Amino acid sequence: MVENHKTEKGQNSLSSTEGIFQRMKRLIAAPVFPDDEEKTRQASLLNTLLVSAMLLLVLLLSVGVPFIFAQKLLDGLADSCLLGLMICAYWLMRRGHVDSASNLFVGGFWVILTAFIIFSGGLDSAFIISYIVGTFISGYLLGFRGAVGLAIASGIIGLLLAFLQWRGVVPPRIFPVGPLVVLLNFLMALFMTVTVAHLSIRHVSVSLALTRKRLEERNRAERDLRESEARFSILSAAAFEGIAITVNDEIIDCNPQLASICGYEPEELIGFNSMNLVAVESRPLVESKDRQEIDSPYEHMAIKKDGTIFPAEVRARTVSYKGRRARVAIIRDISDRKRVEESIRKSEKHFRALTENSSDITLLTDKNWIVTYVSPSFERITGYRVEDQVGKSVAEIVHPDD
C-alpha cells in the first residue's frame, strides 16, 4: 500500500508538472488570427521578439546589473523601463492589438537604445549597430513606412551626434561600455537579425505554399465550373422544357426550348425582362412566388412574342450562379394538357347527363369489381341509397341467383 501511495503521488506530481508546462507553452505561444493571415504572421515574429527580449532583460536584471554593469542603478532603471514596455506590448498583442503592440515595441526599443547610444559614446558607441537591426525589425513588423520612419529618426540622431562631436560637445558617458557589454550587444543584435531573417524566410516559404495551394484550388474550381457549365448546356439543350436563369428578373441564360416555346430566337432572350413573358394578369402571382422563393410547381398564364396567351407550368429555385444570386425556372407549355383535361371534363359531364336522366341502372366498377359509380335510377328502382353502394363489391349488389 505504501508503494502504491508513492506511485500515485509520483504520477500526480508528474501530471501537475506537465499541466504547468502546457500552461506555460500556451502562454508564450503566438496568437493565431484565422481570418487574417498577415496579422498572424506579424504576431508570430512579435511574439518571438517579445519573449526573447523579456527573457534577456530578466537575465540582465538578475546577472548583468549586479555583476557586470558599472552604473547599476541607471542600468537597472533603464532595463526595468524596457521590460515594462515589453510586458505592455505583450499584453496588447495577446488581446489582438498587434499593430499597437508592434509600435510600442519598436518605439520603446528605439527610445531606450537612443539614450544608451547618446550616453555611452555617441557615434563611437557599440550600440549604434542596433539602429540597423531596429530598422530591419521595424520593416518586418510595421512595413516599409515604419522602416523608413525609424531610419529617418535614427539618421537625425546620427546627424545631431556628428554635429555635437564636430562642435566639441561630448555628452557624458553615463553608461560606460566594456568589452563584455560590447560582446553581449553584438550577440543580441546577431540573434535578433538571425531570428527575423529565419522567420522571414519561413513566412515566404509558407506564403509560397499557400499561394500554390490556392492556385491549385482556384484552377480546380474553374475546371469544375467549366465542366458544370458544359453539363448544364448539354442537359438544357436536351430538355423538353424551357429553362431560364434570371437575376433580378433579367434573363442571363436560357436554353433553345424556352425560345421555341415563347416564339423568340435564343439570343433575343438574353438580357430580356422575364416578366415580359408573363401575362399581365399573372404577374402579381409570379412576383409573389419569386419574392417568397417558392420552389413548388404552379401554373400561370404566359405570353408569346406574337401576343398569344397560353397556360404554363413553372417550377423555380434560388441558386448561386457565377457568384450571383439567381433564379432557375423550368417552364412547360401545358396547352395540350389543358385541352385534354377540358375534353375529359366535357365527356364526364355528358356521361353524367345521360346516366342521371336515364331509366336504366348504370354501374361503374374498377378492375376488382368494386363499385365506383351508381346512377340515380338505381335508388328509384331498388329503393337503396346510391351513396351506400359505392365501395361495395358487385357481388353484394347483384342477386345470388344471377
Short mmCIF file of C-alpha atoms in Angstrom, two decimals:
data_model
loop_
_atom_site.label_atom_id
_atom_site.label_comp_id
_atom_site.label_asym_id
_atom_site.label_seq_id
_atom_site.Cartn_x
_atom_site.Cartn_y
_atom_site.Cartn_z
CA MET A 1 0.00 0.00 0.00
CA VAL A 2 2.90 2.33 0.79
CA GLU A 3 4.42 1.63 -2.63
CA ASN A 4 1.07 2.27 -4.35
CA HIS A 5 0.73 5.55 -2.44
CA LYS A 6 4.22 6.61 -3.55
CA THR A 7 3.45 5.64 -7.15
CA GLU A 8 0.19 7.63 -7.14
CA LYS A 9 1.98 10.58 -5.56
CA GLY A 10 4.68 10.44 -8.23
CA GLN A 11 2.10 10.23 -11.01
CA ASN A 12 0.18 13.20 -9.58
CA SER A 13 3.41 15.20 -9.36
CA LEU A 14 4.28 14.35 -12.98
CA SER A 15 0.77 15.26 -14.13
CA SER A 16 0.97 18.57 -12.26
CA THR A 17 4.36 19.33 -13.86
CA GLU A 18 3.01 18.52 -17.32
CA GLY A 19 0.00 20.75 -16.66
CA ILE A 20 2.23 23.67 -15.68
CA PHE A 21 4.38 23.07 -18.76
CA GLN A 22 1.31 23.06 -21.03
CA ARG A 23 0.02 26.29 -19.48
CA MET A 24 3.41 27.95 -19.94
CA LYS A 25 3.52 26.73 -23.53
CA ARG A 26 0.07 28.20 -24.23
CA LEU A 27 1.08 31.45 -22.52
CA ILE A 28 4.15 32.06 -24.69
CA ALA A 29 2.63 30.67 -27.91
CA ALA A 30 1.95 33.27 -30.60
CA PRO A 31 -1.74 34.17 -31.02
CA VAL A 32 -3.41 33.00 -34.20
CA PHE A 33 -5.98 35.01 -36.14
CA PRO A 34 -7.71 32.61 -38.60
CA ASP A 35 -9.34 35.42 -40.59
CA ASP A 36 -6.15 37.48 -41.00
CA GLU A 37 -3.04 35.70 -42.28
CA GLU A 38 -0.90 38.88 -42.30
CA LYS A 39 -1.83 39.67 -38.69
CA THR A 40 -0.91 36.12 -37.67
CA ARG A 41 2.48 36.46 -39.40
CA GLN A 42 3.16 39.78 -37.67
CA ALA A 43 2.10 38.37 -34.29
CA SER A 44 4.37 35.33 -34.74
CA LEU A 45 7.50 37.48 -35.17
CA LEU A 46 6.48 39.98 -32.49
CA ASN A 47 5.80 37.17 -30.01
CA THR A 48 9.26 35.67 -30.63
CA LEU A 49 10.97 39.04 -30.21
CA LEU A 50 9.00 39.98 -27.10
CA VAL A 51 9.51 36.65 -25.32
CA SER A 52 13.22 36.68 -26.20
CA ALA A 53 13.61 40.34 -25.14
CA MET A 54 11.80 39.75 -21.83
CA LEU A 55 13.94 36.70 -21.02
CA LEU A 56 17.10 38.63 -21.89
CA LEU A 57 16.05 41.64 -19.79
CA VAL A 58 15.27 39.37 -16.82
CA LEU A 59 18.72 37.83 -17.26
CA LEU A 60 20.36 41.28 -17.41
CA LEU A 61 18.50 42.47 -14.33
CA SER A 62 19.42 39.36 -12.37
CA VAL A 63 23.04 38.93 -13.58
CA GLY A 64 24.22 41.89 -15.66
CA VAL A 65 23.19 44.71 -13.32
CA PRO A 66 24.60 43.17 -10.10
CA PHE A 67 27.82 41.71 -11.55
CA ILE A 68 28.68 43.28 -14.95
CA PHE A 69 27.39 46.84 -15.48
CA ALA A 70 29.18 49.75 -13.81
CA GLN A 71 26.17 52.06 -13.42
CA LYS A 72 23.99 49.59 -11.60
CA LEU A 73 21.19 52.00 -10.66
CA LEU A 74 20.84 53.64 -14.07
CA ASP A 75 21.29 50.37 -15.97
CA GLY A 76 18.76 48.68 -13.73
CA LEU A 77 16.30 51.55 -14.19
CA ALA A 78 16.71 51.54 -17.99
CA ASP A 79 16.35 47.75 -18.21
CA SER A 80 13.30 47.84 -15.91
CA CYS A 81 11.64 50.51 -18.07
CA LEU A 82 12.33 48.49 -21.20
CA LEU A 83 10.99 45.32 -19.54
CA GLY A 84 7.83 47.19 -18.56
CA LEU A 85 7.36 48.34 -22.16
CA MET A 86 7.84 44.76 -23.43
CA ILE A 87 5.24 43.46 -20.96
CA CYS A 88 2.74 46.13 -22.06
CA ALA A 89 3.39 45.30 -25.73
CA TYR A 90 2.93 41.58 -24.99
CA TRP A 91 -0.37 42.31 -23.21
CA LEU A 92 -1.63 44.32 -26.19
CA MET A 93 -0.59 41.60 -28.63
CA ARG A 94 -2.38 38.85 -26.68
CA ARG A 95 -5.59 40.91 -26.92
CA GLY A 96 -5.36 41.25 -30.66
CA HIS A 97 -3.89 44.79 -30.86
CA VAL A 98 -0.87 43.60 -32.86
CA ASP A 99 -0.21 46.90 -34.63
CA SER A 100 -0.28 48.87 -31.37
CA ALA A 101 1.98 46.29 -29.72
CA SER A 102 4.41 46.47 -32.66
CA ASN A 103 4.54 50.27 -32.48
CA LEU A 104 5.12 50.17 -28.71
CA PHE A 105 7.86 47.53 -29.06
CA VAL A 106 9.71 49.35 -31.84
CA GLY A 107 9.22 52.83 -30.35
CA GLY A 108 10.19 51.83 -26.80
CA PHE A 109 13.18 49.85 -28.03
CA TRP A 110 14.34 52.82 -30.13
CA VAL A 111 13.96 55.41 -27.32
CA ILE A 112 15.92 53.33 -24.76
CA LEU A 113 18.51 52.41 -27.38
CA THR A 114 18.96 56.07 -28.36
CA ALA A 115 19.52 57.01 -24.71
CA PHE A 116 22.20 54.29 -24.42
CA ILE A 117 23.89 55.47 -27.64
CA ILE A 118 23.94 59.16 -26.62
CA PHE A 119 25.29 58.49 -23.13
CA SER A 120 27.69 55.66 -23.97
CA GLY A 121 29.97 57.36 -26.50
CA GLY A 122 27.71 58.73 -29.25
CA LEU A 123 28.84 57.67 -32.71
CA ASP A 124 31.63 55.61 -31.13
CA SER A 125 29.12 53.57 -29.07
CA ALA A 126 28.90 49.85 -29.71
CA PHE A 127 25.10 50.19 -29.57
CA ILE A 128 24.99 52.16 -32.86
CA ILE A 129 24.79 48.89 -34.82
CA SER A 130 21.43 48.21 -33.15
CA TYR A 131 19.91 51.03 -35.23
CA ILE A 132 20.35 48.85 -38.32
CA VAL A 133 18.80 45.84 -36.61
CA GLY A 134 15.93 48.00 -35.34
CA THR A 135 15.22 49.32 -38.83
CA PHE A 136 15.20 45.76 -40.19
CA ILE A 137 12.75 44.64 -37.47
CA SER A 138 10.58 47.73 -37.97
CA GLY A 139 10.27 46.97 -41.68
CA TYR A 140 9.09 43.45 -40.94
CA LEU A 141 6.63 44.47 -38.21
CA LEU A 142 5.38 47.84 -39.44
CA GLY A 143 6.05 47.65 -43.16
CA PHE A 144 8.00 49.93 -45.47
CA ARG A 145 6.74 53.17 -43.93
CA GLY A 146 7.67 52.02 -40.45
CA ALA A 147 11.20 51.15 -41.58
CA VAL A 148 11.62 54.48 -43.38
CA GLY A 149 10.30 56.41 -40.38
CA LEU A 150 12.71 54.67 -37.99
CA ALA A 151 15.61 55.09 -40.42
CA ILE A 152 14.91 58.84 -40.69
CA ALA A 153 14.68 59.22 -36.89
CA SER A 154 17.93 57.28 -36.46
CA GLY A 155 19.57 59.36 -39.17
CA ILE A 156 18.54 62.57 -37.43
CA ILE A 157 20.05 61.34 -34.15
CA GLY A 158 23.23 60.38 -36.01
CA LEU A 159 23.49 63.81 -37.65
CA LEU A 160 22.87 65.50 -34.28
CA LEU A 161 25.63 63.44 -32.62
CA ALA A 162 28.00 64.19 -35.53
CA PHE A 163 27.25 67.90 -35.23
CA LEU A 164 27.86 67.85 -31.46
CA GLN A 165 31.10 65.93 -31.94
CA TRP A 166 32.21 68.45 -34.60
CA ARG A 167 31.42 71.29 -32.23
CA GLY A 168 33.37 69.53 -29.50
CA VAL A 169 30.32 68.94 -27.32
CA VAL A 170 30.51 65.41 -25.95
CA PRO A 171 27.57 64.03 -23.86
CA PRO A 172 28.67 62.49 -20.56
CA ARG A 173 29.37 58.73 -20.57
CA ILE A 174 26.74 57.63 -18.11
CA PHE A 175 26.82 54.08 -19.46
CA PRO A 176 30.48 53.11 -19.91
CA VAL A 177 30.79 50.18 -22.31
CA GLY A 178 33.27 47.45 -21.54
CA PRO A 179 34.37 44.52 -23.75
CA LEU A 180 31.80 42.15 -22.22
CA VAL A 181 28.98 44.62 -22.84
CA VAL A 182 30.13 45.03 -26.45
CA LEU A 183 30.09 41.25 -26.86
CA LEU A 184 26.61 40.99 -25.34
CA ASN A 185 25.31 43.76 -27.61
CA PHE A 186 26.81 42.06 -30.66
CA LEU A 187 25.30 38.69 -29.72
CA MET A 188 21.90 40.29 -29.08
CA ALA A 189 21.97 42.11 -32.43
CA LEU A 190 23.08 38.92 -34.19
CA PHE A 191 20.35 36.88 -32.50
CA MET A 192 17.62 39.36 -33.42
CA THR A 193 18.84 39.62 -37.01
CA VAL A 194 19.00 35.84 -37.45
CA THR A 195 15.56 35.45 -35.82
CA VAL A 196 13.94 37.99 -38.11
CA ALA A 197 15.69 36.54 -41.17
CA HIS A 198 14.65 32.99 -40.23
CA LEU A 199 11.02 33.98 -39.65
CA SER A 200 11.02 35.99 -42.88
CA ILE A 201 12.29 33.03 -44.90
CA ARG A 202 9.81 30.71 -43.20
CA HIS A 203 6.98 33.13 -43.87
CA VAL A 204 7.97 33.35 -47.53
CA SER A 205 8.03 29.55 -47.76
CA VAL A 206 4.63 29.27 -46.08
CA SER A 207 3.22 32.04 -48.28
CA LEU A 208 4.51 30.33 -51.43
CA ALA A 209 2.99 27.03 -50.31
CA LEU A 210 -0.35 28.71 -49.53
CA THR A 211 -0.27 30.57 -52.85
CA ARG A 212 0.42 27.35 -54.70
CA LYS A 213 -2.41 25.62 -52.83
CA ARG A 214 -4.82 28.47 -53.57
CA LEU A 215 -3.84 28.46 -57.25
CA GLU A 216 -4.48 24.71 -57.40
CA GLU A 217 -7.85 25.15 -55.66
CA ARG A 218 -8.74 28.03 -57.98
CA ASN A 219 -7.75 26.03 -61.07
CA ARG A 220 -9.75 23.07 -59.79
CA ALA A 221 -12.76 25.31 -59.07
CA GLU A 222 -12.53 26.87 -62.55
CA ARG A 223 -12.26 23.42 -64.13
CA ASP A 224 -15.25 22.17 -62.13
CA LEU A 225 -17.18 25.30 -63.12
CA ARG A 226 -16.39 24.77 -66.81
CA GLU A 227 -17.44 21.13 -66.56
CA SER A 228 -20.61 22.12 -64.69
CA GLU A 229 -21.46 24.73 -67.32
CA ALA A 230 -20.83 22.19 -70.08
CA ARG A 231 -23.12 19.67 -68.36
CA PHE A 232 -25.77 22.35 -67.92
CA SER A 233 -25.54 23.29 -71.60
CA ILE A 234 -25.93 19.66 -72.67
CA LEU A 235 -28.81 18.98 -70.28
CA SER A 236 -30.64 22.21 -71.03
CA ALA A 237 -30.28 21.68 -74.78
CA ALA A 238 -31.65 18.14 -74.47
CA ALA A 239 -34.52 19.09 -72.14
CA PHE A 240 -38.09 19.27 -73.45
CA GLU A 241 -38.94 22.11 -71.06
CA GLY A 242 -37.80 25.70 -71.30
CA ILE A 243 -35.09 26.66 -68.81
CA ALA A 244 -34.19 30.23 -67.83
CA ILE A 245 -31.69 31.68 -65.35
CA THR A 246 -32.65 35.14 -64.14
CA VAL A 247 -31.03 37.75 -61.90
CA ASN A 248 -33.42 40.47 -60.75
CA ASP A 249 -35.89 39.34 -63.45
CA GLU A 250 -33.24 39.70 -66.18
CA ILE A 251 -32.62 36.55 -68.23
CA ILE A 252 -28.87 35.90 -68.24
CA ASP A 253 -29.04 32.42 -69.79
CA CYS A 254 -31.67 30.13 -71.32
CA ASN A 255 -31.99 27.05 -73.49
CA PRO A 256 -33.35 26.90 -77.06
CA GLN A 257 -36.59 25.24 -75.91
CA LEU A 258 -37.62 28.34 -73.95
CA ALA A 259 -37.13 30.47 -77.04
CA SER A 260 -39.13 27.98 -79.09
CA ILE A 261 -41.99 27.89 -76.55
CA CYS A 262 -42.23 31.68 -76.42
CA GLY A 263 -41.62 32.31 -80.12
CA TYR A 264 -38.27 34.09 -79.78
CA GLU A 265 -34.75 33.49 -81.02
CA PRO A 266 -32.43 32.40 -78.15
CA GLU A 267 -30.22 35.49 -78.45
CA GLU A 268 -33.28 37.75 -78.15
CA LEU A 269 -33.99 36.47 -74.65
CA ILE A 270 -30.54 37.21 -73.19
CA GLY A 271 -30.92 40.44 -71.20
CA PHE A 272 -34.72 40.24 -71.65
CA ASN A 273 -37.01 41.01 -68.70
CA SER A 274 -38.58 37.68 -67.76
CA MET A 275 -41.80 39.42 -66.65
CA ASN A 276 -42.46 40.26 -70.29
CA LEU A 277 -43.01 36.51 -70.81
CA VAL A 278 -45.78 36.52 -68.18
CA ALA A 279 -49.34 37.61 -68.98
CA VAL A 280 -50.36 40.80 -67.20
CA GLU A 281 -52.99 39.10 -65.07
CA SER A 282 -50.46 36.54 -63.77
CA ARG A 283 -47.59 38.91 -62.94
CA PRO A 284 -48.61 39.56 -59.29
CA LEU A 285 -48.68 35.79 -58.71
CA VAL A 286 -45.24 35.23 -60.28
CA GLU A 287 -43.71 38.19 -58.43
CA SER A 288 -45.07 36.85 -55.14
CA LYS A 289 -43.67 33.36 -55.80
CA ASP A 290 -40.24 34.77 -56.69
CA ARG A 291 -40.21 37.08 -53.68
CA GLN A 292 -41.04 34.20 -51.33
CA GLU A 293 -38.62 31.91 -53.23
CA ILE A 294 -41.31 29.26 -53.63
CA ASP A 295 -39.87 26.18 -55.33
CA SER A 296 -43.05 24.09 -55.68
CA PRO A 297 -44.67 23.95 -59.16
CA TYR A 298 -47.51 26.33 -60.00
CA GLU A 299 -49.42 27.45 -63.07
CA HIS A 300 -49.81 30.87 -64.64
CA MET A 301 -50.67 32.40 -67.98
CA ALA A 302 -47.70 33.17 -70.24
CA ILE A 303 -47.44 35.28 -73.37
CA LYS A 304 -45.60 34.63 -76.62
CA LYS A 305 -43.81 37.13 -78.83
CA ASP A 306 -46.85 37.40 -81.10
CA GLY A 307 -49.12 38.13 -78.11
CA THR A 308 -50.64 34.64 -77.83
CA ILE A 309 -51.64 33.79 -74.26
CA PHE A 310 -51.06 30.19 -73.16
CA PRO A 311 -51.08 28.25 -69.87
CA ALA A 312 -47.66 27.37 -68.44
CA GLU A 313 -46.46 25.29 -65.52
CA VAL A 314 -43.41 26.74 -63.75
CA ARG A 315 -41.04 25.45 -61.11
CA ALA A 316 -38.26 27.79 -59.91
CA ARG A 317 -35.47 27.62 -57.37
CA THR A 318 -32.98 30.16 -56.00
CA VAL A 319 -29.33 29.21 -56.66
CA SER A 320 -25.87 30.76 -56.78
CA TYR A 321 -24.82 31.25 -60.40
CA LYS A 322 -21.35 32.63 -61.21
CA GLY A 323 -21.19 34.27 -57.80
CA ARG A 324 -24.62 35.90 -58.06
CA ARG A 325 -27.99 35.06 -56.51
CA ALA A 326 -30.20 33.82 -59.32
CA ARG A 327 -33.49 32.01 -60.00
CA VAL A 328 -33.56 28.94 -62.23
CA ALA A 329 -37.01 28.39 -63.73
CA ILE A 330 -38.31 25.41 -65.69
CA ILE A 331 -41.25 26.35 -67.92
CA ARG A 332 -43.59 23.90 -69.62
CA ASP A 333 -46.33 24.72 -72.11
CA ILE A 334 -49.39 22.84 -70.80
CA SER A 335 -51.82 23.90 -73.53
CA ASP A 336 -52.28 20.31 -74.76
CA ARG A 337 -52.77 19.03 -71.22
CA LYS A 338 -55.39 21.69 -70.54
CA ARG A 339 -57.23 20.76 -73.75
CA VAL A 340 -57.23 17.08 -72.73
CA GLU A 341 -58.46 17.94 -69.24
CA GLU A 342 -61.22 20.09 -70.70
CA SER A 343 -62.19 17.28 -73.08
CA ILE A 344 -62.37 14.83 -70.17
CA ARG A 345 -64.50 17.22 -68.14
CA LYS A 346 -66.90 17.63 -71.05
CA SER A 347 -67.07 13.85 -71.54
CA GLU A 348 -67.76 13.30 -67.85
CA LYS A 349 -70.43 15.99 -67.91
CA HIS A 350 -72.04 14.40 -70.96
CA PHE A 351 -71.86 10.95 -69.40
CA ARG A 352 -73.48 12.13 -66.18
CA ALA A 353 -76.20 13.89 -68.10
CA LEU A 354 -77.03 10.63 -69.90
CA THR A 355 -76.91 8.36 -66.87
CA GLU A 356 -78.72 10.68 -64.47
CA ASN A 357 -81.64 11.14 -66.89
CA SER A 358 -81.81 7.52 -67.99
CA SER A 359 -84.30 4.99 -66.58
CA ASP A 360 -81.67 2.25 -66.82
CA ILE A 361 -79.31 1.42 -63.97
CA THR A 362 -75.67 2.21 -64.76
CA LEU A 363 -72.81 0.90 -62.64
CA LEU A 364 -69.09 1.61 -62.97
CA THR A 365 -66.51 -0.62 -61.28
CA ASP A 366 -62.75 -0.82 -61.03
CA LYS A 367 -60.70 -3.82 -62.09
CA ASN A 368 -61.53 -5.59 -58.81
CA TRP A 369 -65.27 -5.22 -59.40
CA ILE A 370 -65.63 -2.60 -56.69
CA VAL A 371 -68.42 -0.13 -57.47
CA THR A 372 -67.16 3.42 -58.13
CA TYR A 373 -70.33 4.96 -59.61
CA VAL A 374 -74.09 4.23 -59.45
CA SER A 375 -76.64 6.17 -61.48
CA PRO A 376 -79.59 7.85 -59.66
CA SER A 377 -82.04 5.46 -61.31
CA PHE A 378 -80.69 2.70 -59.01
CA GLU A 379 -82.34 4.33 -55.98
CA ARG A 380 -85.62 4.90 -57.86
CA ILE A 381 -85.80 1.27 -58.94
CA THR A 382 -84.37 -0.61 -55.91
CA GLY A 383 -85.04 1.80 -53.08
CA TYR A 384 -81.44 1.62 -51.89
CA ARG A 385 -79.44 4.79 -51.45
CA VAL A 386 -76.84 5.42 -54.16
CA GLU A 387 -74.09 6.58 -51.81
CA ASP A 388 -74.39 3.34 -49.80
CA GLN A 389 -73.48 1.24 -52.86
CA VAL A 390 -70.22 2.99 -53.78
CA GLY A 391 -67.30 0.96 -52.48
CA LYS A 392 -69.19 -2.34 -52.41
CA SER A 393 -68.38 -5.38 -54.49
CA VAL A 394 -70.70 -6.11 -57.39
CA ALA A 395 -71.42 -9.48 -55.80
CA GLU A 396 -73.02 -7.68 -52.85
CA ILE A 397 -75.44 -5.81 -55.12
CA VAL A 398 -76.38 -8.48 -57.69
CA HIS A 399 -78.80 -11.24 -56.62
CA PRO A 400 -77.02 -14.53 -55.81
CA ASP A 401 -79.06 -16.37 -58.48
CA ASP A 402 -77.66 -14.00 -61.09
#
